[in-house]
CSV table of C-alpha atoms and ligand atoms in Angstrom, one decimal:
chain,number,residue,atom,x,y,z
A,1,UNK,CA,0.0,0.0,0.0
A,2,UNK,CA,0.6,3.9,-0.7
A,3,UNK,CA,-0.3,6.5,0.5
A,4,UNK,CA,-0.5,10.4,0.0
A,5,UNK,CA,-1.5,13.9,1.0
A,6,UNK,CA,-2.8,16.8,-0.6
A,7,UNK,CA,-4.0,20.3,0.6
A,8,UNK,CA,-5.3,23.2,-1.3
A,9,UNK,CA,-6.6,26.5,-0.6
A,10,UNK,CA,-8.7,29.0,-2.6
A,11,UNK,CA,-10.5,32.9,-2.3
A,12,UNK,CA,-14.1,32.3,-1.3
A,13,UNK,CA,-15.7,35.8,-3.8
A,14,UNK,CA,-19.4,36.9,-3.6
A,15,UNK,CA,-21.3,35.6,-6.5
A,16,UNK,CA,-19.5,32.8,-7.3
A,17,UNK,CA,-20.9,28.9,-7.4
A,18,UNK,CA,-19.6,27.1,-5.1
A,19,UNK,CA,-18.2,23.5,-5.8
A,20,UNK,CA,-17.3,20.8,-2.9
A,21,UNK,CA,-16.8,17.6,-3.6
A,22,UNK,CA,-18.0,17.5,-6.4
A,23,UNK,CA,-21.4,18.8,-5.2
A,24,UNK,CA,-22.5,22.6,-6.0
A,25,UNK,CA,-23.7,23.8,-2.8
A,26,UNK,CA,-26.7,26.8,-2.6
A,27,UNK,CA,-24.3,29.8,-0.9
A,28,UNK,CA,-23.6,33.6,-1.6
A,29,UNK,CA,-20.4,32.9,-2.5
A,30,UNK,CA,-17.8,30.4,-4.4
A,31,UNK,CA,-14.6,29.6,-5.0
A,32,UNK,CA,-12.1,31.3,-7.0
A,33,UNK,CA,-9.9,29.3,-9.6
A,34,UNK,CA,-8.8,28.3,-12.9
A,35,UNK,CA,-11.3,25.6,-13.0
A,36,UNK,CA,-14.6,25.5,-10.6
A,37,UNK,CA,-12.0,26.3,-7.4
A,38,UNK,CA,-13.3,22.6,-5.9
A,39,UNK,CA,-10.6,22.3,-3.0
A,40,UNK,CA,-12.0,19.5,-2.1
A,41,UNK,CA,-11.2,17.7,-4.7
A,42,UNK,CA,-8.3,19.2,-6.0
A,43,UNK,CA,-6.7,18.3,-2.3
A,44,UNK,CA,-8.0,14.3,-2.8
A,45,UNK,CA,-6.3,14.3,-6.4
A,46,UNK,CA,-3.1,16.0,-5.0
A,47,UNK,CA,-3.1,13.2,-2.2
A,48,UNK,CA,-3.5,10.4,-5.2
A,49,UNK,CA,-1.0,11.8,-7.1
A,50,UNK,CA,1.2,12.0,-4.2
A,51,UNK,CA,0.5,8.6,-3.6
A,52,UNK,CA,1.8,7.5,-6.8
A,53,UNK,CA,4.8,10.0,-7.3
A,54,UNK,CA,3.7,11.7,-9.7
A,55,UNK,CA,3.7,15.4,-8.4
A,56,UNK,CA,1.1,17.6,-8.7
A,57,UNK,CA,-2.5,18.6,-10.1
A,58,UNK,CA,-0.6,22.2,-10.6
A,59,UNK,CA,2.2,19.9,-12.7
A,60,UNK,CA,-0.9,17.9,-14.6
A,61,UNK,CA,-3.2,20.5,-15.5
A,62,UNK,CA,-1.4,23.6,-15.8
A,63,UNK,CA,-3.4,26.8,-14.3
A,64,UNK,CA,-2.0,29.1,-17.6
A,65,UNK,CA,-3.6,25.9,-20.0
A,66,UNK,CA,-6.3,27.4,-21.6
A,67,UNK,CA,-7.6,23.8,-22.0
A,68,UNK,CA,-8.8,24.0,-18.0
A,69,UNK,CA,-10.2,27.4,-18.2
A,70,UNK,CA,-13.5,27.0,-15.8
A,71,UNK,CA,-13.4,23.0,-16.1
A,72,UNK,CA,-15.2,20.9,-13.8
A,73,UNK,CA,-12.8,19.2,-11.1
A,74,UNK,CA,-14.5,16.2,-11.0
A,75,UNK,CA,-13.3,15.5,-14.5
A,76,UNK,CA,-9.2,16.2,-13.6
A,77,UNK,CA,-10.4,13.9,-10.7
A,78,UNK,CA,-11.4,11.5,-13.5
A,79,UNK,CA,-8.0,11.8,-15.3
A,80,UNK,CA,-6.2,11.6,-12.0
A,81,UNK,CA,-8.1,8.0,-11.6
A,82,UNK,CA,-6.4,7.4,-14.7
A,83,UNK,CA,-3.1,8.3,-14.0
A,84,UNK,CA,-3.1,6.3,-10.6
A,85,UNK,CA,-4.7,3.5,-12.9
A,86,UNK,CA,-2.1,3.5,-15.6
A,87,UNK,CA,0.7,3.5,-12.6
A,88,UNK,CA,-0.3,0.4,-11.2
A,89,UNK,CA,-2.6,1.0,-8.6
A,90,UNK,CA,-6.0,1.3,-7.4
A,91,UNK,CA,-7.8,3.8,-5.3
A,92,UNK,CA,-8.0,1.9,-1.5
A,93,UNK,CA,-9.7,4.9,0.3
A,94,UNK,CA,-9.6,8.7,0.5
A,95,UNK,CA,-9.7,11.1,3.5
A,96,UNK,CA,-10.6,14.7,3.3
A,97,UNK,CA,-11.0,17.4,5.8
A,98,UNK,CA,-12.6,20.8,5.1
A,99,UNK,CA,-11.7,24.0,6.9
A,100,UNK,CA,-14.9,26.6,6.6
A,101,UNK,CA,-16.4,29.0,8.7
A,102,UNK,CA,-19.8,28.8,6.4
A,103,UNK,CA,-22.3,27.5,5.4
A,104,UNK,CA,-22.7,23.9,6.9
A,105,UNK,CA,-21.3,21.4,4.9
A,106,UNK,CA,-23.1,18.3,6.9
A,107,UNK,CA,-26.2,18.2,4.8
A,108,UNK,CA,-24.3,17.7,1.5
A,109,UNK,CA,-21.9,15.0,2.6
A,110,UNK,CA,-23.3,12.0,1.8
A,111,UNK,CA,-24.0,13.4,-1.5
A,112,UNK,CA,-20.0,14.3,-1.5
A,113,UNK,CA,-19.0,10.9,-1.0
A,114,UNK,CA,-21.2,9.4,-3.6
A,115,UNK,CA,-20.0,11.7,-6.1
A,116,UNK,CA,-16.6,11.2,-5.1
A,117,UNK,CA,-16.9,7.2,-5.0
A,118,UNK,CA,-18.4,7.6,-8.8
A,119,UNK,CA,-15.6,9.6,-10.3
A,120,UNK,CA,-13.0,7.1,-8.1
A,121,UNK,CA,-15.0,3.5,-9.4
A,122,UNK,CA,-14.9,2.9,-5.2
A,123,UNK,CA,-17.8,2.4,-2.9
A,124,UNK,CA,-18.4,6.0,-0.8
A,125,UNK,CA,-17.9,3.6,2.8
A,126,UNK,CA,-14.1,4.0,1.0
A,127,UNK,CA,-14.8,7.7,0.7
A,128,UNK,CA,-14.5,9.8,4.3
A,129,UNK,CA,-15.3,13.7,4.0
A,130,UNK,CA,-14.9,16.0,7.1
A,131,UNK,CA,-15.5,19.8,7.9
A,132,UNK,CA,-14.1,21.7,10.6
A,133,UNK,CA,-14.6,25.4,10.9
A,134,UNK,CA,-11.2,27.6,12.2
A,135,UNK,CA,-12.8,29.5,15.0
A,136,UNK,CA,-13.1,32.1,13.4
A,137,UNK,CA,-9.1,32.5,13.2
A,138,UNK,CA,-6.9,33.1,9.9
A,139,UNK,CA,-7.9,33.7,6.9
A,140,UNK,CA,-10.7,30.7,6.8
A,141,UNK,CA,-12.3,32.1,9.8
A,142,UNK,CA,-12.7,35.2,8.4
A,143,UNK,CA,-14.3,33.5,5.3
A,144,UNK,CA,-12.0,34.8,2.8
A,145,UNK,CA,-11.4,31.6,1.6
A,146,UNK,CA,-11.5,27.4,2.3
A,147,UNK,CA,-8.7,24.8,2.5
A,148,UNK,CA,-9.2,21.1,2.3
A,149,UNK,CA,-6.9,18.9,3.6
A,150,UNK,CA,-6.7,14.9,2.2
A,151,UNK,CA,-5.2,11.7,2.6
A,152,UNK,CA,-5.7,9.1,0.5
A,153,UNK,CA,-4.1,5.1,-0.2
A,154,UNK,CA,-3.3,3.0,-3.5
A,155,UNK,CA,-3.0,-0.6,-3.5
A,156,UNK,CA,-1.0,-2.6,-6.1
A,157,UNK,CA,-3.2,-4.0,-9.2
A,158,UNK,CA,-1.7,-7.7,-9.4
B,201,LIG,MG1,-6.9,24.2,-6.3
């Protein structure tokens, strides 16, 4: 078994949808990024990609690529799936903790997990999604933004 970590951070602006998990959540506010700003799942794909050596979403998908210009995370989680594929391994399980003052994550994740466990081909028990708000300290607690934080395993495809 392998296993990696990702984290990822991005500016929470007014207006914006906002993507976690892979689920668009009703909120004044979204995050701010190349593609939907999912830090969610940009830290789980991190943590796979760790977990295989093979660097970085930043090193994959390239934030000055036109080609990822406003695309949905769940598909670089998809090609992610691939790469961990074409390496050898499988997806075991995945970890993820949110950091978010607002809103209340808790009603949309089971709805996280299954989305996560489709894009990954496992079953969401293999899928674990957490939230935590800051206190109200640094820059989370203020809301100008969200940070995930994720761990996730490969095992070996005989
Ligand atoms: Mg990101």
């Amino acid at each position: 078994m392998r296993v990696g970590m990702g984290y990822d951070v991005h500016r929470l602006v007014e207006g914006l949808p906002l993507w976690l998990g892979g689920v668009m959540i009703p909120y004044n506010a979204g995050l701010q990024g190349h593609s939907d700003g999912d830090v969610i799942l940009h830290a789980i794909a991190d943590a796979l990609l760790g977990a295989v050596g093979e660097s970085d979403i930043g090193s994959h998908f390239p934030d000055d690529d036109p080609t990822y210009e406003g695309v949905a995370s769940a598909s670089l989680l998809a090609r992610v799936r691939d790469i961990v594929s074409e390496r050898g391994f499988a997806v075991n399980n995945v970890d993820a903790v949110l950091l978010a003052e607002r809103p209340k994550i808790a009603p949309y994740v089971d709805a996280m997990r299954r989305r996560i466990s489709e894009i990954l081909r496992i079953g969401p028990g293999d899928v674990s999604i957490k939230a935590t708000t800051n206190e109200g300290l640094g820059f989370t607690g203020r809301g100008e933004g969200m940070a995930a934080y994720a761990v996730a395993s490969v095992i070996p495809v005989p």
